[in-house]
mmCIF file with all atom_site columns, C-alpha atoms and ligand atoms in Angstrom:
data_model
loop_
_atom_site.group_PDB
_atom_site.id
_atom_site.type_symbol
_atom_site.label_atom_id
_atom_site.label_alt_id
_atom_site.label_comp_id
_atom_site.label_asym_id
_atom_site.label_entity_id
_atom_site.label_seq_id
_atom_site.pdbx_PDB_ins_code
_atom_site.Cartn_x
_atom_site.Cartn_y
_atom_site.Cartn_z
_atom_site.occupancy
_atom_site.B_iso_or_equiv
_atom_site.pdbx_formal_charge
_atom_site.auth_seq_id
_atom_site.auth_comp_id
_atom_site.auth_asym_id
_atom_site.auth_atom_id
_atom_site.pdbx_PDB_model_num
ATOM   1   C CA . MET N 1 1   ? 99.293  141.950 95.038  1.00 33.00 ? 2   MET N CA 1
ATOM   2   C CA . GLN N 1 2   ? 96.009  139.629 94.860  1.00 36.00 ? 3   GLN N CA 1
ATOM   3   C CA . ALA N 1 3   ? 95.917  139.593 91.314  1.00 41.00 ? 4   ALA N CA 1
ATOM   4   C CA . GLU N 1 4   ? 99.698  138.596 91.133  1.00 45.00 ? 5   GLU N CA 1
ATOM   5   C CA . SER N 1 5   ? 99.341  135.984 93.896  1.00 49.00 ? 6   SER N CA 1
ATOM   6   C CA . LEU N 1 6   ? 96.411  134.709 92.013  1.00 82.00 ? 7   LEU N CA 1
ATOM   7   C CA . SER N 1 7   ? 98.652  133.367 89.650  1.00 86.00 ? 8   SER N CA 1
ATOM   8   C CA . PHE N 1 8   ? 97.358  129.515 89.521  1.00 97.00 ? 9   PHE N CA 1
ATOM   9   C CA . VAL N 1 9   ? 95.028  128.549 86.374  1.00 96.00 ? 10  VAL N CA 1
ATOM   10  C CA . HIS N 1 10  ? 91.683  127.818 88.324  1.00 97.00 ? 11  HIS N CA 1
ATOM   11  C CA . ARG N 1 11  ? 88.261  127.251 88.647  1.00 97.00 ? 12  ARG N CA 1
ATOM   12  C CA . PHE N 1 12  ? 86.524  128.442 91.582  1.00 97.00 ? 13  PHE N CA 1
ATOM   13  C CA . GLU N 1 13  ? 82.666  126.767 92.748  1.00 97.00 ? 14  GLU N CA 1
ATOM   14  C CA . PRO N 1 14  ? 81.042  128.827 95.151  1.00 97.00 ? 15  PRO N CA 1
ATOM   15  C CA . GLY N 1 15  ? 79.241  126.541 97.779  1.00 96.00 ? 16  GLY N CA 1
ATOM   16  C CA . ASP N 1 16  ? 77.363  126.785 101.123 1.00 94.00 ? 17  ASP N CA 1
ATOM   17  C CA . ALA N 1 17  ? 80.067  129.067 103.193 1.00 88.00 ? 18  ALA N CA 1
ATOM   18  C CA . GLY N 1 18  ? 79.031  126.997 106.214 1.00 90.00 ? 19  GLY N CA 1
ATOM   19  C CA . LEU N 1 19  ? 80.987  124.238 104.675 1.00 93.00 ? 20  LEU N CA 1
ATOM   20  C CA . PRO N 1 20  ? 84.398  123.917 104.617 1.00 94.00 ? 21  PRO N CA 1
ATOM   21  C CA . PRO N 1 21  ? 85.983  124.934 101.460 1.00 98.00 ? 22  PRO N CA 1
ATOM   22  C CA . VAL N 1 22  ? 87.983  121.933 99.601  1.00 98.00 ? 23  VAL N CA 1
ATOM   23  C CA . LEU N 1 23  ? 91.277  122.656 97.815  1.00 98.00 ? 24  LEU N CA 1
ATOM   24  C CA . LEU N 1 24  ? 91.497  120.076 94.713  1.00 98.00 ? 25  LEU N CA 1
ATOM   25  C CA . LEU N 1 25  ? 94.885  118.657 93.752  1.00 98.00 ? 26  LEU N CA 1
ATOM   26  C CA . HIS N 1 26  ? 95.028  117.089 90.753  1.00 98.00 ? 27  HIS N CA 1
ATOM   27  C CA . GLY N 1 27  ? 97.578  113.999 89.820  1.00 98.00 ? 28  GLY N CA 1
ATOM   28  C CA . THR N 1 28  ? 100.509 114.388 86.990  1.00 98.00 ? 29  THR N CA 1
ATOM   29  C CA . GLY N 1 29  ? 99.124  115.039 83.847  1.00 98.00 ? 30  GLY N CA 1
ATOM   30  C CA . GLY N 1 30  ? 95.346  116.301 85.384  1.00 98.00 ? 31  GLY N CA 1
ATOM   31  C CA . ASP N 1 31  ? 94.146  119.913 85.074  1.00 98.00 ? 32  ASP N CA 1
ATOM   32  C CA . GLU N 1 32  ? 91.814  122.123 87.043  1.00 97.00 ? 33  GLU N CA 1
ATOM   33  C CA . ALA N 1 33  ? 88.825  120.485 86.138  1.00 98.00 ? 34  ALA N CA 1
ATOM   34  C CA . ASP N 1 34  ? 89.935  116.936 86.928  1.00 96.00 ? 35  ASP N CA 1
ATOM   35  C CA . LEU N 1 35  ? 88.687  116.316 90.612  1.00 97.00 ? 36  LEU N CA 1
ATOM   36  C CA . LEU N 1 36  ? 85.816  118.856 90.464  1.00 98.00 ? 37  LEU N CA 1
ATOM   37  C CA . PRO N 1 37  ? 83.285  115.326 90.218  1.00 97.00 ? 38  PRO N CA 1
ATOM   38  C CA . LEU N 1 38  ? 85.642  113.790 93.307  1.00 97.00 ? 39  LEU N CA 1
ATOM   39  C CA . GLY N 1 39  ? 84.816  117.208 94.974  1.00 98.00 ? 40  GLY N CA 1
ATOM   40  C CA . ARG N 1 40  ? 81.375  117.183 94.685  1.00 97.00 ? 41  ARG N CA 1
ATOM   41  C CA . ALA N 1 41  ? 80.831  113.614 95.687  1.00 97.00 ? 42  ALA N CA 1
ATOM   42  C CA . VAL N 1 42  ? 82.873  113.670 98.656  1.00 97.00 ? 43  VAL N CA 1
ATOM   43  C CA . ALA N 1 43  ? 81.926  117.421 99.946  1.00 97.00 ? 44  ALA N CA 1
ATOM   44  C CA . PRO N 1 44  ? 78.849  118.308 98.741  1.00 97.00 ? 45  PRO N CA 1
ATOM   45  C CA . GLY N 1 45  ? 77.525  121.739 98.321  1.00 97.00 ? 46  GLY N CA 1
ATOM   46  C CA . ALA N 1 46  ? 81.333  123.031 99.863  1.00 97.00 ? 47  ALA N CA 1
ATOM   47  C CA . PRO N 1 47  ? 82.697  125.762 97.749  1.00 98.00 ? 48  PRO N CA 1
ATOM   48  C CA . LEU N 1 48  ? 85.706  124.155 95.505  1.00 98.00 ? 49  LEU N CA 1
ATOM   49  C CA . LEU N 1 49  ? 88.867  125.656 94.948  1.00 98.00 ? 50  LEU N CA 1
ATOM   50  C CA . SER N 1 50  ? 91.123  124.130 92.055  1.00 98.00 ? 51  SER N CA 1
ATOM   51  C CA . PRO N 1 51  ? 94.453  125.269 90.878  1.00 98.00 ? 52  PRO N CA 1
ATOM   52  C CA . ARG N 1 52  ? 96.374  123.614 87.925  1.00 98.00 ? 53  ARG N CA 1
ATOM   53  C CA . GLY N 1 53  ? 99.704  122.667 88.652  1.00 98.00 ? 54  GLY N CA 1
ATOM   54  C CA . ALA N 1 54  ? 102.267 125.206 87.047  1.00 97.00 ? 55  ALA N CA 1
ATOM   55  C CA . VAL N 1 55  ? 105.090 122.861 86.332  1.00 98.00 ? 56  VAL N CA 1
ATOM   56  C CA . SER N 1 56  ? 105.118 120.967 83.085  1.00 97.00 ? 57  SER N CA 1
ATOM   57  C CA . GLU N 1 57  ? 106.209 117.724 82.709  1.00 97.00 ? 58  GLU N CA 1
ATOM   58  C CA . ASN N 1 58  ? 106.368 116.887 78.665  1.00 97.00 ? 59  ASN N CA 1
ATOM   59  C CA . GLY N 1 59  ? 103.030 118.963 78.540  1.00 97.00 ? 60  GLY N CA 1
ATOM   60  C CA . ALA N 1 60  ? 101.666 116.885 81.682  1.00 98.00 ? 61  ALA N CA 1
ATOM   61  C CA . PRO N 1 61  ? 100.679 119.753 84.453  1.00 98.00 ? 62  PRO N CA 1
ATOM   62  C CA . ARG N 1 62  ? 102.404 118.821 87.591  1.00 98.00 ? 63  ARG N CA 1
ATOM   63  C CA . PHE N 1 63  ? 102.624 120.841 91.148  1.00 98.00 ? 64  PHE N CA 1
ATOM   64  C CA . PHE N 1 64  ? 106.584 120.742 91.467  1.00 98.00 ? 65  PHE N CA 1
ATOM   65  C CA . ARG N 1 65  ? 109.002 119.144 89.625  1.00 98.00 ? 66  ARG N CA 1
ATOM   66  C CA . ARG N 1 66  ? 110.788 115.459 89.948  1.00 98.00 ? 67  ARG N CA 1
ATOM   67  C CA . LEU N 1 67  ? 114.159 113.925 89.144  1.00 96.00 ? 68  LEU N CA 1
ATOM   68  C CA . ALA N 1 68  ? 112.461 110.593 88.324  1.00 94.00 ? 69  ALA N CA 1
ATOM   69  C CA . GLU N 1 69  ? 109.574 108.727 89.652  1.00 91.00 ? 70  GLU N CA 1
ATOM   70  C CA . GLY N 1 70  ? 109.284 109.099 93.354  1.00 91.00 ? 71  GLY N CA 1
ATOM   71  C CA . VAL N 1 71  ? 112.272 111.307 93.294  1.00 95.00 ? 72  VAL N CA 1
ATOM   72  C CA . PHE N 1 72  ? 111.507 114.892 93.760  1.00 97.00 ? 73  PHE N CA 1
ATOM   73  C CA . ASP N 1 73  ? 113.527 118.162 93.369  1.00 98.00 ? 74  ASP N CA 1
ATOM   74  C CA . GLU N 1 74  ? 113.055 119.210 96.886  1.00 98.00 ? 75  GLU N CA 1
ATOM   75  C CA . ASP N 1 75  ? 114.510 123.011 96.036  1.00 98.00 ? 76  ASP N CA 1
ATOM   76  C CA . ASP N 1 76  ? 111.836 123.326 93.231  1.00 98.00 ? 77  ASP N CA 1
ATOM   77  C CA . LEU N 1 77  ? 108.991 121.520 96.083  1.00 98.00 ? 78  LEU N CA 1
ATOM   78  C CA . ARG N 1 78  ? 109.700 124.049 98.402  1.00 98.00 ? 79  ARG N CA 1
ATOM   79  C CA . ARG N 1 79  ? 109.442 126.874 96.252  1.00 98.00 ? 80  ARG N CA 1
ATOM   80  C CA . ARG N 1 80  ? 106.401 125.608 94.589  1.00 98.00 ? 81  ARG N CA 1
ATOM   81  C CA . THR N 1 81  ? 104.748 124.878 98.084  1.00 98.00 ? 82  THR N CA 1
ATOM   82  C CA . ASP N 1 82  ? 105.154 128.658 99.137  1.00 98.00 ? 83  ASP N CA 1
ATOM   83  C CA . ASP N 1 83  ? 103.481 129.677 95.698  1.00 97.00 ? 84  ASP N CA 1
ATOM   84  C CA . LEU N 1 84  ? 100.656 127.349 96.651  1.00 98.00 ? 85  LEU N CA 1
ATOM   85  C CA . ALA N 1 85  ? 100.028 128.546 100.023 1.00 98.00 ? 86  ALA N CA 1
ATOM   86  C CA . ASP N 1 86  ? 100.524 132.018 98.865  1.00 97.00 ? 87  ASP N CA 1
ATOM   87  C CA . PHE N 1 87  ? 97.824  131.435 96.011  1.00 97.00 ? 88  PHE N CA 1
ATOM   88  C CA . VAL N 1 88  ? 95.237  129.891 98.686  1.00 98.00 ? 89  VAL N CA 1
ATOM   89  C CA . ALA N 1 89  ? 95.612  133.139 101.072 1.00 97.00 ? 90  ALA N CA 1
ATOM   90  C CA . ALA N 1 90  ? 95.291  135.257 98.069  1.00 96.00 ? 91  ALA N CA 1
ATOM   91  C CA . ALA N 1 91  ? 92.255  133.188 97.005  1.00 97.00 ? 92  ALA N CA 1
ATOM   92  C CA . ARG N 1 92  ? 90.876  132.963 100.762 1.00 97.00 ? 93  ARG N CA 1
ATOM   93  C CA . SER N 1 93  ? 90.723  136.620 100.341 1.00 96.00 ? 94  SER N CA 1
ATOM   94  C CA . ARG N 1 94  ? 89.169  136.915 96.947  1.00 95.00 ? 95  ARG N CA 1
ATOM   95  C CA . TYR N 1 95  ? 86.440  134.528 97.639  1.00 96.00 ? 96  TYR N CA 1
ATOM   96  C CA . GLY N 1 96  ? 85.990  135.060 101.136 1.00 96.00 ? 97  GLY N CA 1
ATOM   97  C CA . LEU N 1 97  ? 86.585  131.501 102.332 1.00 96.00 ? 98  LEU N CA 1
ATOM   98  C CA . GLU N 1 98  ? 87.578  129.502 105.373 1.00 96.00 ? 99  GLU N CA 1
ATOM   99  C CA . ALA N 1 99  ? 91.102  127.533 105.240 1.00 97.00 ? 100 ALA N CA 1
ATOM   100 C CA . PRO N 1 100 ? 90.399  124.941 103.121 1.00 98.00 ? 101 PRO N CA 1
ATOM   101 C CA . LEU N 1 101 ? 90.498  121.172 103.616 1.00 98.00 ? 102 LEU N CA 1
ATOM   102 C CA . ALA N 1 102 ? 92.817  119.878 100.883 1.00 98.00 ? 103 ALA N CA 1
ATOM   103 C CA . LEU N 1 103 ? 91.760  116.854 98.800  1.00 98.00 ? 104 LEU N CA 1
ATOM   104 C CA . GLY N 1 104 ? 94.934  115.716 96.560  1.00 98.00 ? 105 GLY N CA 1
ATOM   105 C CA . PHE N 1 105 ? 95.416  112.977 94.275  1.00 98.00 ? 106 PHE N CA 1
ATOM   106 C CA . SER N 1 106 ? 99.163  111.423 93.908  1.00 98.00 ? 107 SER N CA 1
ATOM   107 C CA . ASN N 1 107 ? 101.055 114.750 92.952  1.00 98.00 ? 108 ASN N CA 1
ATOM   108 C CA . GLY N 1 108 ? 98.585  116.716 94.251  1.00 98.00 ? 109 GLY N CA 1
ATOM   109 C CA . ALA N 1 109 ? 98.325  114.815 97.484  1.00 98.00 ? 110 ALA N CA 1
ATOM   110 C CA . ASN N 1 110 ? 102.044 115.205 98.028  1.00 98.00 ? 111 ASN N CA 1
ATOM   111 C CA . ILE N 1 111 ? 102.035 119.056 97.367  1.00 98.00 ? 112 ILE N CA 1
ATOM   112 C CA . ALA N 1 112 ? 99.261  118.785 99.862  1.00 99.00 ? 113 ALA N CA 1
ATOM   113 C CA . ALA N 1 113 ? 101.578 117.313 102.276 1.00 98.00 ? 114 ALA N CA 1
ATOM   114 C CA . ALA N 1 114 ? 104.479 119.225 101.467 1.00 98.00 ? 115 ALA N CA 1
ATOM   115 C CA . THR N 1 115 ? 101.902 122.429 102.709 1.00 98.00 ? 116 THR N CA 1
ATOM   116 C CA . LEU N 1 116 ? 101.189 120.677 105.938 1.00 98.00 ? 117 LEU N CA 1
ATOM   117 C CA . LEU N 1 117 ? 104.677 120.498 106.899 1.00 98.00 ? 118 LEU N CA 1
ATOM   118 C CA . GLN N 1 118 ? 106.258 123.830 105.639 1.00 98.00 ? 119 GLN N CA 1
ATOM   119 C CA . ARG N 1 119 ? 102.705 126.010 105.299 1.00 98.00 ? 120 ARG N CA 1
ATOM   120 C CA . PRO N 1 120 ? 100.463 124.318 108.195 1.00 98.00 ? 121 PRO N CA 1
ATOM   121 C CA . GLU N 1 121 ? 98.227  127.350 108.504 1.00 98.00 ? 122 GLU N CA 1
ATOM   122 C CA . THR N 1 122 ? 97.482  127.338 104.790 1.00 98.00 ? 123 THR N CA 1
ATOM   123 C CA . LEU N 1 123 ? 95.074  124.011 105.372 1.00 98.00 ? 124 LEU N CA 1
ATOM   124 C CA . ALA N 1 124 ? 92.463  122.905 107.889 1.00 98.00 ? 125 ALA N CA 1
ATOM   125 C CA . GLY N 1 125 ? 93.204  119.535 107.346 1.00 98.00 ? 126 GLY N CA 1
ATOM   126 C CA . ALA N 1 126 ? 93.327  117.306 104.406 1.00 98.00 ? 127 ALA N CA 1
ATOM   127 C CA . VAL N 1 127 ? 92.564  114.160 102.266 1.00 98.00 ? 128 VAL N CA 1
ATOM   128 C CA . LEU N 1 128 ? 95.913  112.683 101.028 1.00 98.00 ? 129 LEU N CA 1
ATOM   129 C CA . ILE N 1 129 ? 95.113  109.838 97.990  1.00 98.00 ? 130 ILE N CA 1
ATOM   130 C CA . ARG N 1 130 ? 98.161  107.769 97.446  1.00 98.00 ? 131 ARG N CA 1
ATOM   131 C CA . PRO N 1 131 ? 100.585 110.353 99.035  1.00 98.00 ? 132 PRO N CA 1
ATOM   132 C CA . MET N 1 132 ? 104.060 109.586 99.882  1.00 98.00 ? 133 MET N CA 1
ATOM   133 C CA . VAL N 1 133 ? 107.125 111.271 101.713 1.00 98.00 ? 134 VAL N CA 1
ATOM   134 C CA . PRO N 1 134 ? 107.778 115.015 100.390 1.00 98.00 ? 135 PRO N CA 1
ATOM   135 C CA . PHE N 1 135 ? 110.993 115.851 101.993 1.00 98.00 ? 136 PHE N CA 1
ATOM   136 C CA . ALA N 1 136 ? 113.758 113.728 103.104 1.00 95.00 ? 137 ALA N CA 1
ATOM   137 C CA . THR N 1 137 ? 114.225 115.880 105.806 1.00 94.00 ? 138 THR N CA 1
ATOM   138 C CA . PRO N 1 138 ? 111.072 117.127 107.050 1.00 93.00 ? 139 PRO N CA 1
ATOM   139 C CA . PRO N 1 139 ? 110.233 120.642 108.479 1.00 94.00 ? 140 PRO N CA 1
ATOM   140 C CA . ARG N 1 140 ? 108.966 119.946 112.235 1.00 94.00 ? 141 ARG N CA 1
ATOM   141 C CA . PRO N 1 141 ? 105.504 121.584 111.921 1.00 96.00 ? 142 PRO N CA 1
ATOM   142 C CA . ASP N 1 142 ? 102.821 122.396 114.417 1.00 97.00 ? 143 ASP N CA 1
ATOM   143 C CA . LEU N 1 143 ? 99.940  120.136 113.251 1.00 98.00 ? 144 LEU N CA 1
ATOM   144 C CA . ALA N 1 144 ? 98.135  120.152 116.970 1.00 97.00 ? 145 ALA N CA 1
ATOM   145 C CA . GLY N 1 145 ? 94.450  119.028 115.905 1.00 91.00 ? 146 GLY N CA 1
ATOM   146 C CA . LYS N 1 146 ? 94.469  118.983 112.143 1.00 97.00 ? 147 LYS N CA 1
ATOM   147 C CA . PRO N 1 147 ? 92.723  116.262 110.645 1.00 98.00 ? 148 PRO N CA 1
ATOM   148 C CA . VAL N 1 148 ? 94.209  114.468 108.263 1.00 98.00 ? 149 VAL N CA 1
ATOM   149 C CA . LEU N 1 149 ? 92.954  111.039 106.365 1.00 98.00 ? 150 LEU N CA 1
ATOM   150 C CA . ILE N 1 150 ? 95.632  109.147 104.422 1.00 98.00 ? 151 ILE N CA 1
ATOM   151 C CA . LEU N 1 151 ? 93.959  106.639 101.705 1.00 98.00 ? 152 LEU N CA 1
ATOM   152 C CA . SER N 1 152 ? 97.185  104.103 100.496 1.00 98.00 ? 153 SER N CA 1
ATOM   153 C CA . GLY N 1 153 ? 97.548  101.082 98.200  1.00 97.00 ? 154 GLY N CA 1
ATOM   154 C CA . ALA N 1 154 ? 98.474  98.202  99.330  1.00 96.00 ? 155 ALA N CA 1
ATOM   155 C CA . MET N 1 155 ? 99.662  97.254  95.997  1.00 97.00 ? 156 MET N CA 1
ATOM   156 C CA . ASP N 1 156 ? 100.924 100.779 94.933  1.00 97.00 ? 157 ASP N CA 1
ATOM   157 C CA . PRO N 1 157 ? 103.716 100.060 92.513  1.00 97.00 ? 158 PRO N CA 1
ATOM   158 C CA . ILE N 1 158 ? 104.917 103.795 93.156  1.00 96.00 ? 159 ILE N CA 1
ATOM   159 C CA . VAL N 1 159 ? 104.337 104.498 97.002  1.00 97.00 ? 160 VAL N CA 1
ATOM   160 C CA . PRO N 1 160 ? 105.889 101.539 99.358  1.00 97.00 ? 161 PRO N CA 1
ATOM   161 C CA . VAL N 1 161 ? 103.486 101.108 102.238 1.00 97.00 ? 162 VAL N CA 1
ATOM   162 C CA . GLU N 1 162 ? 106.275 101.976 104.616 1.00 98.00 ? 163 GLU N CA 1
ATOM   163 C CA . ASN N 1 163 ? 106.702 105.137 102.798 1.00 98.00 ? 164 ASN N CA 1
ATOM   164 C CA . ALA N 1 164 ? 103.361 106.230 103.468 1.00 98.00 ? 165 ALA N CA 1
ATOM   165 C CA . ARG N 1 165 ? 103.598 104.834 106.970 1.00 98.00 ? 166 ARG N CA 1
ATOM   166 C CA . ARG N 1 166 ? 106.533 107.159 107.216 1.00 98.00 ? 167 ARG N CA 1
ATOM   167 C CA . LEU N 1 167 ? 104.660 109.941 106.200 1.00 98.00 ? 168 LEU N CA 1
ATOM   168 C CA . ALA N 1 168 ? 101.558 109.395 108.649 1.00 98.00 ? 169 ALA N CA 1
ATOM   169 C CA . GLY N 1 169 ? 104.526 109.373 111.589 1.00 98.00 ? 170 GLY N CA 1
ATOM   170 C CA . GLN N 1 170 ? 105.919 112.580 110.266 1.00 98.00 ? 171 GLN N CA 1
ATOM   171 C CA . LEU N 1 171 ? 102.382 114.063 110.326 1.00 98.00 ? 172 LEU N CA 1
ATOM   172 C CA . GLU N 1 172 ? 101.341 112.583 113.931 1.00 98.00 ? 173 GLU N CA 1
ATOM   173 C CA . ALA N 1 173 ? 104.503 113.657 114.960 1.00 97.00 ? 174 ALA N CA 1
ATOM   174 C CA . GLY N 1 174 ? 103.230 117.476 114.340 1.00 98.00 ? 175 GLY N CA 1
ATOM   175 C CA . GLY N 1 175 ? 99.862  116.710 116.309 1.00 98.00 ? 176 GLY N CA 1
ATOM   176 C CA . ALA N 1 176 ? 97.884  116.045 113.476 1.00 98.00 ? 177 ALA N CA 1
ATOM   177 C CA . ALA N 1 177 ? 94.857  113.763 114.122 1.00 98.00 ? 178 ALA N CA 1
ATOM   178 C CA . VAL N 1 178 ? 96.002  111.043 111.237 1.00 98.00 ? 179 VAL N CA 1
ATOM   179 C CA . THR N 1 179 ? 93.432  108.407 110.201 1.00 98.00 ? 180 THR N CA 1
ATOM   180 C CA . HIS N 1 180 ? 95.519  106.150 108.094 1.00 98.00 ? 181 HIS N CA 1
ATOM   181 C CA . ARG N 1 181 ? 93.660  103.331 105.256 1.00 97.00 ? 182 ARG N CA 1
ATOM   182 C CA . MET N 1 182 ? 95.390  100.947 103.750 1.00 96.00 ? 183 MET N CA 1
ATOM   183 C CA . LEU N 1 183 ? 92.964  99.869  100.804 1.00 95.00 ? 184 LEU N CA 1
ATOM   184 C CA . PRO N 1 184 ? 93.594  96.276  98.822  1.00 95.00 ? 185 PRO N CA 1
ATOM   185 C CA . ALA N 1 185 ? 94.447  99.011  95.565  1.00 95.00 ? 186 ALA N CA 1
ATOM   186 C CA . GLY N 1 186 ? 97.197  100.209 93.548  1.00 97.00 ? 187 GLY N CA 1
ATOM   187 C CA . HIS N 1 187 ? 97.914  103.986 93.153  1.00 97.00 ? 188 HIS N CA 1
ATOM   188 C CA . GLY N 1 188 ? 94.837  104.563 91.014  1.00 96.00 ? 189 GLY N CA 1
ATOM   189 C CA . LEU N 1 189 ? 91.477  105.647 92.904  1.00 90.00 ? 190 LEU N CA 1
ATOM   190 C CA . SER N 1 190 ? 89.096  103.203 93.593  1.00 86.00 ? 191 SER N CA 1
ATOM   191 C CA . GLN N 1 191 ? 85.236  103.967 93.709  1.00 85.00 ? 192 GLN N CA 1
ATOM   192 C CA . ALA N 1 192 ? 85.224  102.555 97.665  1.00 85.00 ? 193 ALA N CA 1
ATOM   193 C CA . GLU N 1 193 ? 87.432  105.409 98.933  1.00 86.00 ? 194 GLU N CA 1
ATOM   194 C CA . ILE N 1 194 ? 85.178  108.061 97.556  1.00 94.00 ? 195 ILE N CA 1
ATOM   195 C CA . GLY N 1 195 ? 82.693  106.905 100.064 1.00 95.00 ? 196 GLY N CA 1
ATOM   196 C CA . LEU N 1 196 ? 85.430  106.388 103.047 1.00 96.00 ? 197 LEU N CA 1
ATOM   197 C CA . ALA N 1 197 ? 86.572  110.089 102.197 1.00 97.00 ? 198 ALA N CA 1
ATOM   198 C CA . ALA N 1 198 ? 82.836  111.437 102.348 1.00 97.00 ? 199 ALA N CA 1
ATOM   199 C CA . ALA N 1 199 ? 82.189  109.937 105.275 1.00 97.00 ? 200 ALA N CA 1
ATOM   200 C CA . TRP N 1 200 ? 85.258  111.464 106.600 1.00 98.00 ? 201 TRP N CA 1
ATOM   201 C CA . ILE N 1 201 ? 84.725  114.533 105.498 1.00 97.00 ? 202 ILE N CA 1
ATOM   202 C CA . ALA N 1 202 ? 80.942  114.264 107.040 1.00 96.00 ? 203 ALA N CA 1
ATOM   203 C CA . ALA N 1 203 ? 81.809  113.234 110.100 1.00 95.00 ? 204 ALA N CA 1
ATOM   204 C CA . LEU N 1 204 ? 84.461  116.251 111.238 1.00 94.00 ? 205 LEU N CA 1
ATOM   205 C CA . PRO N 1 205 ? 83.793  118.213 113.849 1.00 81.00 ? 206 PRO N CA 1
ATOM   206 C CA . ALA N 1 206 ? 82.841  121.641 112.659 1.00 68.00 ? 207 ALA N CA 1
ATOM   207 C CA . PRO N 1 207 ? 85.677  123.451 114.973 1.00 48.00 ? 208 PRO N CA 1
ATOM   208 C CA . ALA N 1 208 ? 88.168  121.570 113.543 1.00 44.00 ? 209 ALA N CA 1
ATOM   209 C CA . ALA N 1 209 ? 87.092  121.829 110.030 1.00 44.00 ? 210 ALA N CA 1
ATOM   210 C CA . ALA N 1 210 ? 87.002  125.678 110.252 1.00 43.00 ? 211 ALA N CA 1
HETATM 211 C C1 . MLT T 2 .   ? 104.998 112.389 91.914  1.00 85.62 ? 27  MLT T C1 1
HETATM 212 O O1 . MLT T 2 .   ? 105.758 112.811 91.379  1.00 85.62 ? 27  MLT T O1 1
HETATM 213 O O2 . MLT T 2 .   ? 104.397 113.165 92.926  1.00 85.62 ? 27  MLT T O2 1
HETATM 214 C C2 . MLT T 2 .   ? 104.711 110.826 92.423  1.00 85.62 ? 27  MLT T C2 1
HETATM 215 O O3 . MLT T 2 .   ? 105.435 110.246 91.854  1.00 85.62 ? 27  MLT T O3 1
HETATM 216 C C3 . MLT T 2 .   ? 103.243 110.393 92.053  1.00 85.62 ? 27  MLT T C3 1
HETATM 217 C C4 . MLT T 2 .   ? 103.401 111.053 90.848  1.00 85.62 ? 27  MLT T C4 1
HETATM 218 O O4 . MLT T 2 .   ? 102.563 112.099 90.107  1.00 85.62 ? 27  MLT T O4 1
HETATM 219 O O5 . MLT T 2 .   ? 102.924 109.883 89.573  1.00 85.62 ? 27  MLT T O5 1
#
């Protein structure tokens, strides 16, 4: 069962068992190697679990299908969210991990947001870089006390500011402790926010991160 559930191609880097593990979720066209340097930079010494999205969009790996840019195939998203949550559960058991903190960029941030909404027990919290609302009608999960950092770009051509604010509101409605930073940036990751994410993770209270 475990071998079947560990169906995502992935990389695992062991780390300090006293630190919350980090689940790295790449953007469209990335892979399991992509965010390892970012993970090492924002959570030094933490165990890193990095799957490759199982959907191929003209050869570009993604975590779920989309109908157009910013228009999601929500049936597929729901199924892929369950697949990812099951993978994380199996990987935790195989590698002896606490519930991870997700660190997702773009498409990876979107499936991390979907996981918080649909399978909240999977994650201890999340850093969402350039996420958008994943579900037209979101589930109403219990996210009490889960820390979430959202890093949005004020000039993002893919994610309207209003959409990112709506996602923050949906997570807050479930009780998540959301910090939403609107940065003078587009859709791409900027150097400044690596420091912001690192400082936010370092300041997490131990029980919330466990
Ligand atoms: C998505 O499809 O998840 C978003 O449009 C972000 C992207 O991957 O470009």
